[in-house]
């Protein structure tokens, strides 16, 4: 939630306002209710506006800030206070000596606010963030220097935060984090600070990830990281593999469409070096030291939860006891967990607050923990005993696409690793998935389907077994980016209530592959829907006769269950995208949503 960018240029560095605005554009997937920036030299200037970043870009007088080398910026996803100019960040103290941007939730803000108000501080916004600059101002009044005042204020905070501050007339950015991501970028033309690497990846690929309870002092010459006691933290920089082209649109109208079409490449990256067909083995070097034979519990949220359901199904098929839980509902009191349990946190960003909390609860119970994530050095990757990377590359669109497919493949590999050796046929099938996805992308009729049902009242999605999580994910994609009502069901559950909602204007998308018992039962459910005049769209490999009972068909190649689930999901992604595009929705930035959910 929310995006932070900070920059201090070297002597010949770029204009800070340009760097900050460009960084905010690359972070807008983290929040777009409002945006703002602060430039502290030669004196503090703050610009902030409600709405998307374009409103801020129009409001900032570029000429007035030419040559200035220091700035911080923020793009907001609202928690405390509605989107507005006054609630937008940065926030400042009464005298304009310090300006602050913040990501997270300050849980004790009301007590701090009451205390400051009793001392005569006048608050302008409804946000929890505004207590921070006023706390800093209090310590400045008591004679503290800027860095000391910043640290003393941070010590008063409870909750989660990534915070950056600038001081009037100073060419330094101060920052701190707890349970919310921050990364430093070390460039030739200056030093960068952000919530996520894409904010500055076009300037540098050398990064230092900030840990919980660490502080950062950013200057044009570099960054000094210290711990809570003030001791220097000497951590070697890392090199990220992304480049500026990876986080651009590449000529597509939307990031989402680009990322849907990048899925063959993402899946090949996920598989690379992990399958040895000659030996008939899967080799996951990321977790080579993981030795586990007990039960497995998955914890995840949103799209990642659907991947977790799929992973649990794969593990059970491999003979491993496995369950998937919503991370927000997972506690040691509700779910039996002990040292014999492997708890797998599935999180694209590695920063999802609910998933991190669940993993910490599991760790506290003595369980072994594993992060399945896309983000190297994320909180989940650092805190868990093991980390398995899905290698999907950067995903900017808020609605997850290529990361879900990559999670499916990574969890299938994990099932092979924990459940025993895979057959040669299974390995060949998983190897061929990227090519089959390319075939779907080249032959899809999703546009035709979208045109037929763009005016539907609601959309229902059904599937069985491995296809049930795909039905859930298909519905989530539809509701995320079209704002239309959509629900996913286990196909057999239609007759236990949801069938009452079916009408001639509620298309039902049914995933039916193969011709086994599950397929035949799902066809029976399709007939129930057809008898009630609802249109049916079958996502099928053509092996069964489901097309006889469908109004439209989305075809996929005939493959095994794993591949079929990935391919069916790609078709449903494309339908949701095409419907949203015809409706004129903000596809990459759907209302009320943000990419990385770092608050509980």
Coordinates of C-alpha atoms in Angstrom, one line a residue:
X1 CA 0.0 0.0 0.0
X2 CA 1.2 3.5 -0.9
X3 CA 4.4 4.3 -2.7
X4 CA 7.4 6.2 -1.4
X5 CA 10.3 7.7 -3.4
X6 CA 13.2 9.7 -2.2
X7 CA 16.2 11.1 -4.0
X8 CA 19.4 13.1 -3.2
X9 CA 21.4 13.9 -6.3
X10 CA 25.2 14.2 -6.5
X11 CA 26.8 17.4 -7.7
X12 CA 25.8 16.7 -11.3
X13 CA 22.7 14.7 -10.5
X14 CA 19.3 15.0 -12.1
X15 CA 16.6 17.5 -11.1
X16 CA 14.9 16.0 -8.0
X17 CA 11.4 16.8 -9.1
X18 CA 11.8 14.9 -12.3
X19 CA 13.2 11.9 -10.5
X20 CA 10.5 12.0 -7.9
X21 CA 7.6 12.3 -10.4
X22 CA 9.0 9.6 -12.6
X23 CA 9.5 7.3 -9.5
X24 CA 5.9 8.0 -8.5
X25 CA 4.7 7.0 -11.9
X26 CA 6.4 3.7 -11.6
X27 CA 5.0 3.2 -8.1
X28 CA 1.4 4.2 -8.9
X29 CA 0.3 0.6 -8.7
X30 CA 0.8 0.9 -5.0
X31 CA -1.8 3.6 -4.6
X32 CA -3.4 6.4 -6.6
X33 CA -6.0 8.1 -4.4
X34 CA -3.7 11.2 -4.2
X35 CA 0.0 12.1 -4.6
X36 CA 2.5 14.7 -3.4
X37 CA 6.1 15.7 -3.1
X38 CA 8.3 17.9 -1.0
X39 CA 11.5 19.7 -2.0
X40 CA 13.4 21.1 1.0
X41 CA 16.0 23.3 -0.7
X42 CA 16.5 26.2 -0.7
X43 CA 13.4 26.2 1.5
X44 CA 10.6 23.7 2.1
X45 CA 8.1 23.5 -0.7
X46 CA 5.2 21.0 -0.7
X47 CA 2.9 20.1 -3.6
X48 CA 0.0 17.6 -3.2
X49 CA -3.2 16.8 -4.9
X50 CA -6.2 14.5 -4.7
X51 CA -6.5 12.0 -7.6
X52 CA -4.1 10.3 -9.9
X53 CA -0.5 11.4 -10.5
X54 CA -1.4 13.4 -13.5
X55 CA -3.1 16.0 -11.3
X56 CA 0.1 16.4 -9.3
X57 CA 2.2 16.6 -12.5
X58 CA 0.0 19.5 -13.7
X59 CA 0.2 21.3 -10.3
X60 CA 4.0 21.3 -9.9
X61 CA 5.8 24.3 -11.5
X62 CA 8.8 22.6 -12.9
X63 CA 10.7 25.8 -13.7
X64 CA 10.7 26.8 -10.0
X65 CA 12.5 23.6 -9.0
X66 CA 15.1 23.3 -11.8
X67 CA 18.5 22.3 -10.4
X68 CA 17.2 21.2 -7.0
X69 CA 18.7 17.9 -6.0
X70 CA 16.6 16.7 -3.0
X71 CA 13.0 15.5 -2.8
X72 CA 10.6 12.9 -1.5
X73 CA 7.3 11.8 -3.0
X74 CA 4.3 9.7 -2.1
X75 CA 1.4 8.1 -3.9
X76 CA -1.4 7.2 -1.5
X77 CA -3.8 4.3 -0.9
X78 CA -6.2 5.7 1.8
X79 CA -6.4 4.1 5.2
X80 CA -7.1 7.0 7.6
X81 CA -9.1 9.8 6.0
X82 CA -10.7 10.0 2.6
X83 CA -8.7 10.9 -0.5
X84 CA -8.3 14.7 -0.6
X85 CA -5.7 17.4 -1.1
X86 CA -5.3 17.9 2.7
X87 CA -5.0 14.2 3.5
X88 CA -2.4 13.6 0.7
X89 CA 1.2 13.3 1.7
X90 CA 3.7 14.8 2.5
X91 CA 2.6 16.2 5.9
X92 CA 4.5 18.9 7.7
X93 CA 4.9 20.4 11.1
X94 CA 3.4 23.8 11.9
X95 CA 6.5 25.8 11.0
X96 CA 7.3 23.9 7.8
X97 CA 10.6 22.7 9.1
X98 CA 10.1 19.0 8.3
X99 CA 7.9 17.1 5.7
X100 CA 7.1 13.4 6.0
X101 CA 5.8 10.6 3.8
X102 CA 4.5 7.4 5.3
X103 CA 3.4 3.9 4.2
X104 CA 1.6 1.7 6.8
X105 CA -0.6 2.3 9.9
X106 CA 0.5 4.0 13.1
X107 CA -1.6 2.1 15.6
X108 CA -1.1 4.5 18.5
X109 CA -1.7 7.6 16.5
X110 CA -4.9 8.7 18.4
X111 CA -3.0 8.8 21.7
X112 CA -0.1 10.7 20.1
X113 CA -2.5 13.1 18.4
X114 CA -4.5 13.8 21.6
X115 CA -1.2 14.5 23.4
X116 CA 0.1 16.8 20.7
X117 CA -3.3 18.6 20.4
X118 CA -3.3 19.2 24.2
X119 CA 0.1 20.9 23.8
X120 CA -1.4 23.3 21.2
X121 CA -0.6 21.5 17.9
X122 CA -3.2 22.2 15.2
X123 CA -3.9 19.3 13.0
X124 CA -5.0 19.8 9.4
X125 CA -5.7 16.3 8.1
X126 CA -7.5 13.1 9.2
X127 CA -4.5 10.9 8.7
X128 CA -2.5 9.0 11.2
X129 CA 0.7 10.2 9.4
X130 CA 0.4 13.8 10.5
X131 CA 1.5 13.0 14.1
X132 CA 5.0 12.2 12.8
X133 CA 6.1 15.6 11.6
X134 CA 4.6 17.2 14.7
X135 CA 6.5 14.8 16.9
X136 CA 9.7 15.6 15.0
X137 CA 8.9 19.3 15.5
X138 CA 8.5 18.8 19.2
X139 CA 12.0 17.4 19.5
X140 CA 13.4 20.1 17.3
X141 CA 11.9 22.6 19.7
X142 CA 13.7 20.8 22.5
X143 CA 17.1 21.3 20.8
X144 CA 17.5 18.0 19.0
X145 CA 19.3 18.0 15.6
X146 CA 17.3 16.7 12.6
X147 CA 18.5 13.1 12.7
X148 CA 18.1 12.9 16.5
X149 CA 14.6 14.4 16.3
X150 CA 13.7 11.9 13.6
X151 CA 14.9 8.9 15.6
X152 CA 13.2 10.1 18.8
X153 CA 9.9 10.5 16.9
X154 CA 10.1 7.1 15.3
X155 CA 10.7 5.5 18.8
X156 CA 7.3 6.8 19.8
X157 CA 5.4 4.9 17.0
X158 CA 3.6 1.6 17.2
X159 CA 2.4 -0.3 14.2
X160 CA 3.8 -0.7 10.7
X161 CA 5.6 2.0 8.8
X162 CA 8.0 3.0 6.1
X163 CA 8.8 6.7 6.7
X164 CA 10.9 9.2 4.9
X165 CA 11.5 12.8 6.0
X166 CA 13.3 15.9 4.7
X167 CA 14.2 19.0 6.6
X168 CA 14.1 22.6 5.5
X169 CA 17.2 23.7 3.7
X170 CA 19.0 20.3 4.1
X171 CA 20.3 18.0 1.4
X172 CA 19.5 14.8 3.3
X173 CA 16.7 12.3 3.5
X174 CA 16.1 10.3 6.7
X175 CA 14.1 7.1 6.6
X176 CA 13.1 4.2 8.8
X177 CA 11.0 1.0 8.5
X178 CA 9.1 -1.6 10.4
X179 CA 6.9 -4.2 8.7
X180 CA 6.7 -2.1 5.5
X181 CA 9.3 -2.3 2.6
X182 CA 12.1 0.2 1.9
X183 CA 15.0 -0.2 -0.5
X184 CA 18.0 2.0 -1.2
X185 CA 19.3 2.5 -4.7
X186 CA 23.0 3.4 -5.1
X187 CA 23.5 5.3 -8.4
X188 CA 26.3 7.2 -10.0
X189 CA 24.2 10.4 -10.1
X190 CA 22.8 10.1 -6.6
X191 CA 21.1 8.0 -4.0
X192 CA 17.5 6.7 -4.1
X193 CA 15.0 5.4 -1.6
X194 CA 11.7 3.7 -2.5
X195 CA 9.1 1.2 -1.5
X196 CA 10.0 -0.9 -4.4
X197 CA 12.8 -1.3 -6.9
X198 CA 10.8 -0.2 -10.1
X199 CA 10.8 3.4 -8.8
X200 CA 14.5 3.9 -9.6
X201 CA 15.5 0.9 -11.7
X202 CA 16.2 3.0 -14.8
X203 CA 18.8 4.8 -12.7
X204 CA 20.6 2.0 -10.9
X205 CA 20.5 -1.8 -10.3
X206 CA 22.6 -1.7 -7.1
X207 CA 20.4 -1.9 -4.1
X208 CA 20.4 -2.3 -0.3
X209 CA 17.3 -3.6 1.4
X210 CA 16.4 -1.9 4.7
X211 CA 15.5 -4.3 7.5
X212 CA 13.0 -3.7 10.3
X213 CA 14.0 -1.2 13.0
X214 CA 16.8 0.2 10.8
X215 CA 17.3 3.9 9.9
X216 CA 18.7 5.4 6.8
X217 CA 20.6 8.7 6.1
X218 CA 20.6 9.4 2.4
X219 CA 22.9 11.9 0.8
X220 CA 24.2 12.5 -2.7
X221 CA 27.3 10.4 -1.9
X222 CA 25.5 7.3 -0.6
X223 CA 23.5 5.9 2.2
X224 CA 24.4 5.1 5.8
X225 CA 22.2 2.5 7.5
X226 CA 22.1 2.2 11.3
X227 CA 20.3 0.0 13.8
X228 CA 18.0 1.1 16.6
X229 CA 21.0 1.8 18.8
X230 CA 22.8 3.9 16.2
X231 CA 25.4 1.2 15.2
X232 CA 26.4 1.1 11.6
X233 CA 24.9 -1.7 9.6
X234 CA 27.4 -2.8 6.9
X235 CA 25.5 -4.8 4.3
X236 CA 26.9 -5.4 0.8
X237 CA 24.8 -4.0 -2.0
X238 CA 22.9 -6.5 -4.2
X239 CA 22.3 -6.3 -8.0
X240 CA 18.8 -6.7 -9.2
X241 CA 18.2 -8.4 -12.6
X242 CA 15.3 -6.1 -13.7
X243 CA 15.9 -3.3 -16.1
X244 CA 13.8 -0.3 -17.2
X245 CA 12.2 -2.1 -20.1
X246 CA 10.9 -4.8 -17.7
X247 CA 8.8 -2.2 -15.9
X248 CA 7.6 -0.3 -18.9
X249 CA 4.4 -1.0 -21.0
X250 CA 6.4 -2.0 -24.1
X251 CA 3.9 -0.6 -26.5
X252 CA 0.8 -2.2 -24.9
X253 CA -2.2 -0.1 -23.8
X254 CA -2.1 -1.6 -20.4
X255 CA 0.5 -3.3 -18.1
X256 CA -2.1 -6.1 -17.5
X257 CA -2.2 -7.1 -21.2
X258 CA 1.6 -6.9 -21.4
X259 CA 1.9 -9.1 -18.4
X260 CA -0.7 -11.6 -19.7
X261 CA 1.3 -11.9 -22.9
X262 CA 4.6 -12.2 -20.9
X263 CA 3.4 -15.5 -19.3
X264 CA 5.3 -17.9 -21.6
X265 CA 8.5 -16.1 -20.8
X266 CA 7.7 -15.9 -17.0
X267 CA 6.9 -19.6 -16.9
X268 CA 10.1 -20.6 -18.7
X269 CA 12.0 -18.5 -16.2
X270 CA 10.2 -20.3 -13.4
X271 CA 11.2 -23.7 -14.8
X272 CA 14.7 -22.9 -15.9
X273 CA 17.3 -25.2 -14.4
X274 CA 14.7 -26.9 -12.2
X275 CA 13.8 -30.0 -14.3
X276 CA 16.1 -32.7 -15.4
X277 CA 14.2 -34.9 -17.9
X278 CA 17.1 -37.2 -18.4
X279 CA 17.2 -38.1 -14.7
X280 CA 13.5 -37.7 -14.3
X281 CA 14.0 -35.4 -11.3
X282 CA 13.1 -31.9 -10.1
X283 CA 15.9 -29.9 -8.6
X284 CA 14.9 -26.9 -6.5
X285 CA 18.2 -25.5 -5.5
X286 CA 16.5 -22.6 -3.6
X287 CA 15.2 -25.1 -1.1
X288 CA 17.8 -27.9 -1.4
X289 CA 18.2 -28.0 2.4
X290 CA 14.5 -28.4 3.0
X291 CA 13.9 -31.9 4.4
X292 CA 10.2 -32.3 5.3
X293 CA 7.9 -35.3 5.3
X294 CA 5.0 -34.0 7.6
X295 CA 1.8 -32.1 6.9
X296 CA 1.9 -28.8 4.9
X297 CA -0.2 -25.7 5.5
X298 CA -0.5 -22.9 3.0
X299 CA -1.3 -19.3 4.1
X300 CA -2.0 -16.6 1.5
X301 CA -4.4 -13.8 0.4
X302 CA -6.3 -13.0 -2.7
X303 CA -4.9 -14.4 -5.9
X304 CA -2.1 -16.1 -4.0
X305 CA -4.7 -17.9 -1.9
X306 CA -6.1 -19.3 -5.1
X307 CA -2.6 -20.5 -6.0
X308 CA -2.3 -22.0 -2.5
X309 CA -5.6 -23.9 -3.0
X310 CA -4.1 -25.3 -6.2
X311 CA -0.8 -26.2 -4.5
X312 CA -2.6 -28.0 -1.7
X313 CA -4.5 -30.0 -4.3
X314 CA -1.3 -30.9 -6.0
X315 CA 0.3 -32.0 -2.8
X316 CA -2.6 -34.1 -1.7
X317 CA -2.5 -35.8 -5.1
X318 CA 1.2 -36.6 -4.4
X319 CA 0.3 -38.2 -1.1
X320 CA 1.1 -35.3 1.2
X321 CA -1.3 -34.0 3.8
X322 CA -1.9 -30.4 2.8
X323 CA -4.4 -27.6 3.5
X324 CA -4.7 -24.0 2.4
X325 CA -5.8 -21.2 4.8
X326 CA -6.7 -17.5 4.3
X327 CA -3.8 -15.8 6.0
X328 CA -6.1 -13.2 7.7
X329 CA -8.0 -16.1 9.4
X330 CA -4.9 -18.1 10.4
X331 CA -3.9 -18.2 14.0
X332 CA -2.3 -20.8 16.3
X333 CA -5.6 -20.9 18.3
X334 CA -7.7 -21.7 15.2
X335 CA -5.3 -24.0 13.3
X336 CA -3.2 -26.7 15.0
X337 CA 0.4 -26.2 14.0
X338 CA 3.6 -27.5 15.6
X339 CA 7.2 -28.4 14.8
X340 CA 6.1 -31.2 12.4
X341 CA 4.3 -28.8 10.1
X342 CA 5.7 -26.9 7.1
X343 CA 3.9 -23.6 6.7
X344 CA 4.1 -22.2 3.2
X345 CA 3.4 -18.5 2.7
X346 CA 2.5 -17.7 -0.9
X347 CA 2.9 -14.0 -1.5
X348 CA 3.9 -12.3 -4.8
X349 CA 5.4 -9.3 -3.1
X350 CA 6.8 -11.0 0.0
X351 CA 5.4 -8.1 2.0
X352 CA 1.7 -9.0 2.4
X353 CA 0.9 -8.0 6.0
X354 CA -1.6 -10.8 6.7
X355 CA 0.6 -13.5 5.3
X356 CA 3.7 -12.2 7.2
X357 CA 1.6 -12.3 10.4
X358 CA 0.5 -15.8 9.8
X359 CA 4.1 -17.0 9.0
X360 CA 5.3 -15.4 12.2
X361 CA 2.5 -17.2 14.2
X362 CA 3.6 -20.4 12.6
X363 CA 7.3 -19.7 13.4
X364 CA 6.3 -19.0 17.0
X365 CA 4.7 -22.5 17.2
X366 CA 8.0 -24.1 16.0
X367 CA 6.9 -24.8 12.5
X368 CA 9.2 -24.8 9.5
X369 CA 8.4 -21.8 7.2
X370 CA 8.8 -21.4 3.5
X371 CA 8.1 -18.3 1.4
X372 CA 6.9 -18.8 -2.2
X373 CA 7.5 -15.3 -3.6
X374 CA 8.5 -13.3 -6.6
X375 CA 10.6 -10.8 -4.7
X376 CA 14.2 -11.5 -3.7
X377 CA 15.1 -10.2 -0.2
X378 CA 11.5 -9.4 0.6
X379 CA 10.4 -9.6 4.2
X380 CA 8.9 -13.1 3.7
X381 CA 12.0 -14.4 2.0
X382 CA 14.3 -13.0 4.8
X383 CA 12.1 -14.1 7.7
X384 CA 11.2 -17.7 6.6
X385 CA 13.5 -20.6 7.0
X386 CA 13.4 -21.2 3.2
X387 CA 12.4 -19.3 0.1
X388 CA 11.3 -20.6 -3.3
X389 CA 11.3 -17.9 -6.0
X390 CA 8.7 -18.0 -8.8
X391 CA 10.9 -15.8 -11.1
X392 CA 8.0 -14.1 -12.9
X393 CA 9.8 -10.8 -13.3
X394 CA 8.2 -7.4 -12.3
X395 CA 4.5 -7.2 -12.3
X396 CA 3.1 -3.7 -12.3
X397 CA -0.6 -4.2 -13.1
X398 CA -2.6 -4.4 -9.8
X399 CA -4.5 -7.5 -11.0
X400 CA -2.1 -10.4 -10.8
X401 CA -1.7 -12.4 -14.0
X402 CA 1.8 -13.8 -14.7
X403 CA 2.6 -14.2 -11.0
X404 CA -0.5 -16.5 -10.5
X405 CA 0.6 -18.8 -13.4
X406 CA 4.2 -18.8 -12.1
X407 CA 2.9 -19.6 -8.6
X408 CA 1.0 -22.6 -10.1
X409 CA 4.1 -24.0 -11.7
X410 CA 6.3 -23.3 -8.7
X411 CA 3.9 -25.1 -6.4
X412 CA 3.6 -28.0 -8.8
X413 CA 7.4 -28.3 -8.6
X414 CA 7.2 -28.2 -4.8
X415 CA 4.7 -31.0 -4.9
X416 CA 7.1 -33.1 -6.9
X417 CA 9.9 -32.2 -4.4
X418 CA 7.9 -33.1 -1.3
X419 CA 5.8 -35.9 -2.7
X420 CA 8.3 -38.1 -4.4
X421 CA 9.8 -38.4 -7.9
X422 CA 7.8 -37.2 -10.9
X423 CA 7.3 -39.4 -14.0
X424 CA 8.9 -38.6 -17.3
X425 CA 5.5 -37.8 -18.7
X426 CA 4.7 -35.4 -15.9
X427 CA 8.0 -33.6 -16.4
X428 CA 7.5 -33.4 -20.1
X429 CA 4.0 -32.0 -19.5
X430 CA 5.1 -29.3 -17.2
X431 CA 8.0 -28.4 -19.5
X432 CA 5.5 -27.9 -22.4
X433 CA 3.2 -25.5 -20.5
X434 CA 4.8 -22.2 -21.6
X435 CA 4.5 -23.3 -25.3
X436 CA 0.8 -24.2 -24.8
X437 CA 0.2 -20.8 -23.1
X438 CA 1.6 -19.1 -26.2
X439 CA -0.8 -21.1 -28.4
X440 CA -3.7 -19.9 -26.3
X441 CA -2.6 -16.3 -26.6
X442 CA -2.4 -16.6 -30.4
X443 CA -5.7 -18.4 -30.9
X444 CA -8.0 -17.0 -28.2
X445 CA -11.5 -15.9 -29.0
X446 CA -11.8 -13.9 -25.7
X447 CA -12.7 -10.7 -27.5
X448 CA -15.7 -12.3 -29.1
X449 CA -16.9 -13.7 -25.7
X450 CA -16.4 -10.3 -24.1
X451 CA -18.4 -8.6 -26.8
X452 CA -21.2 -11.1 -26.3
X453 CA -21.4 -10.7 -22.5
X454 CA -20.1 -7.2 -21.7
X455 CA -23.6 -6.1 -20.5
X456 CA -24.2 -9.2 -18.3
X457 CA -25.7 -8.6 -14.9
X458 CA -23.2 -10.9 -13.2
X459 CA -20.7 -13.6 -14.1
X460 CA -20.3 -17.1 -12.5
X461 CA -17.3 -19.4 -12.8
X462 CA -17.3 -23.1 -12.0
X463 CA -14.8 -25.9 -11.9
X464 CA -13.8 -29.0 -10.0
X465 CA -10.6 -30.3 -8.5
X466 CA -7.6 -28.3 -9.9
X467 CA -10.1 -26.1 -11.8
X468 CA -11.9 -24.9 -8.7
X469 CA -9.1 -22.4 -7.8
X470 CA -9.1 -21.3 -11.4
X471 CA -12.9 -20.6 -11.2
X472 CA -12.2 -18.5 -8.0
X473 CA -9.4 -16.6 -9.8
X474 CA -11.4 -16.1 -12.9
X475 CA -14.2 -14.4 -10.8
X476 CA -11.6 -12.3 -8.9
X477 CA -10.1 -11.0 -12.1
X478 CA -13.5 -10.1 -13.5
X479 CA -14.6 -8.2 -10.4
X480 CA -11.2 -6.5 -9.8
X481 CA -11.0 -4.8 -13.2
X482 CA -14.6 -4.6 -14.5
X483 CA -16.4 -3.7 -11.2
X484 CA -19.1 -6.2 -12.2
X485 CA -20.4 -8.8 -9.8
X486 CA -18.6 -12.2 -10.3
X487 CA -18.5 -15.3 -8.2
X488 CA -16.5 -18.5 -8.4
X489 CA -17.9 -21.9 -7.2
X490 CA -17.0 -25.5 -6.9
X491 CA -19.2 -26.8 -9.7
X492 CA -21.1 -29.2 -7.4
X493 CA -22.1 -26.4 -5.1
X494 CA -24.2 -24.6 -7.7
X495 CA -27.3 -26.7 -6.8
X496 CA -26.8 -25.9 -3.1
X497 CA -27.8 -22.2 -3.3
X498 CA -26.0 -20.3 -6.1
X499 CA -28.4 -21.7 -8.8
X500 CA -31.0 -19.3 -7.4
X501 CA -28.9 -16.4 -8.9
X502 CA -28.8 -17.9 -12.4
X503 CA -30.7 -16.1 -15.2
X504 CA -30.6 -15.5 -18.9
X505 CA -28.2 -12.5 -18.2
X506 CA -25.7 -14.3 -16.0
X507 CA -23.2 -16.2 -18.1
X508 CA -21.6 -19.2 -16.5
X509 CA -18.0 -20.0 -17.4
X510 CA -17.3 -23.7 -16.9
X511 CA -13.8 -25.2 -16.9
X512 CA -14.1 -28.7 -18.2
X513 CA -11.1 -30.7 -19.4
X514 CA -10.5 -34.4 -20.1
X515 CA -13.4 -36.9 -19.9
X516 CA -13.0 -38.3 -16.4
X517 CA -15.6 -38.4 -13.6
X518 CA -15.0 -34.8 -12.6
X519 CA -15.5 -33.7 -16.2
X520 CA -18.7 -35.7 -16.5
X521 CA -20.1 -34.3 -13.3
X522 CA -19.3 -30.7 -14.3
X523 CA -21.1 -31.3 -17.6
X524 CA -24.1 -32.3 -15.5
X525 CA -23.8 -29.0 -13.7
X526 CA -23.7 -27.2 -17.1
X527 CA -26.9 -28.9 -18.1
X528 CA -28.5 -27.6 -14.9
X529 CA -27.5 -24.1 -15.8
X530 CA -28.6 -24.6 -19.4
X531 CA -32.0 -25.7 -18.2
X532 CA -32.5 -22.4 -16.5
X533 CA -31.7 -20.4 -19.6
X534 CA -28.3 -19.1 -18.5
X535 CA -25.7 -18.8 -21.3
X536 CA -22.7 -21.1 -20.9
X537 CA -19.1 -20.5 -21.9
X538 CA -17.1 -23.7 -21.8
X539 CA -13.3 -23.5 -21.3
X540 CA -12.4 -26.9 -22.7
X541 CA -9.8 -29.0 -24.4
X542 CA -12.4 -30.7 -26.6
X543 CA -12.0 -34.1 -25.1
X544 CA -15.5 -34.2 -23.6
X545 CA -18.8 -33.2 -25.3
X546 CA -19.3 -30.1 -23.1
X547 CA -19.3 -28.0 -26.3
X548 CA -22.7 -29.5 -27.2
X549 CA -24.3 -27.7 -24.2
X550 CA -22.3 -24.4 -24.4
X551 CA -23.2 -21.2 -26.2
X552 CA -19.6 -20.3 -26.6
X553 CA -16.3 -22.2 -26.3
X554 CA -12.8 -21.1 -25.3
X555 CA -10.5 -23.7 -26.5
X556 CA -7.2 -24.9 -24.9
X557 CA -4.8 -27.6 -26.0
X558 CA -5.4 -31.1 -24.6
X559 CA -2.9 -31.5 -21.7
X560 CA -2.7 -32.9 -18.2
X561 CA -4.6 -31.3 -15.3
X562 CA -1.7 -29.0 -14.3
X563 CA -1.4 -27.5 -17.7
X564 CA -5.1 -27.3 -18.3
X565 CA -5.6 -25.2 -15.1
X566 CA -2.9 -22.8 -16.2
X567 CA -4.3 -22.5 -19.8
X568 CA -7.9 -22.1 -18.6
X569 CA -6.8 -19.3 -16.3
X570 CA -5.1 -17.5 -19.2
X571 CA -8.4 -17.6 -21.2
X572 CA -10.3 -16.2 -18.2
X573 CA -7.7 -13.4 -17.7
X574 CA -8.2 -12.4 -21.4
X575 CA -12.0 -12.3 -21.1
X576 CA -11.9 -10.1 -18.0
X577 CA -9.4 -7.8 -19.6
X578 CA -11.5 -7.5 -22.8
X579 CA -14.7 -6.8 -20.8
X580 CA -13.0 -4.2 -18.7
X581 CA -11.5 -2.5 -21.8
X582 CA -14.9 -2.3 -23.5
X583 CA -16.3 -0.8 -20.3
X584 CA -13.6 1.8 -20.2
X585 CA -12.3 0.8 -16.8
X586 CA -9.0 1.8 -15.3
X587 CA -7.5 -1.6 -15.8
X588 CA -4.0 -1.2 -14.3
X589 CA -5.3 0.9 -11.4
X590 CA -8.7 -0.5 -10.4
X591 CA -10.6 1.6 -7.9
X592 CA -9.9 1.1 -4.2
X593 CA -7.2 -1.5 -4.8
X594 CA -3.4 -1.5 -4.6
X595 CA -0.8 -4.0 -5.6
X596 CA 1.0 -4.8 -2.4
X597 CA -1.2 -5.0 0.7
X598 CA 1.1 -4.1 3.5
X599 CA -1.5 -3.3 6.2
X600 CA -3.7 -5.8 8.0

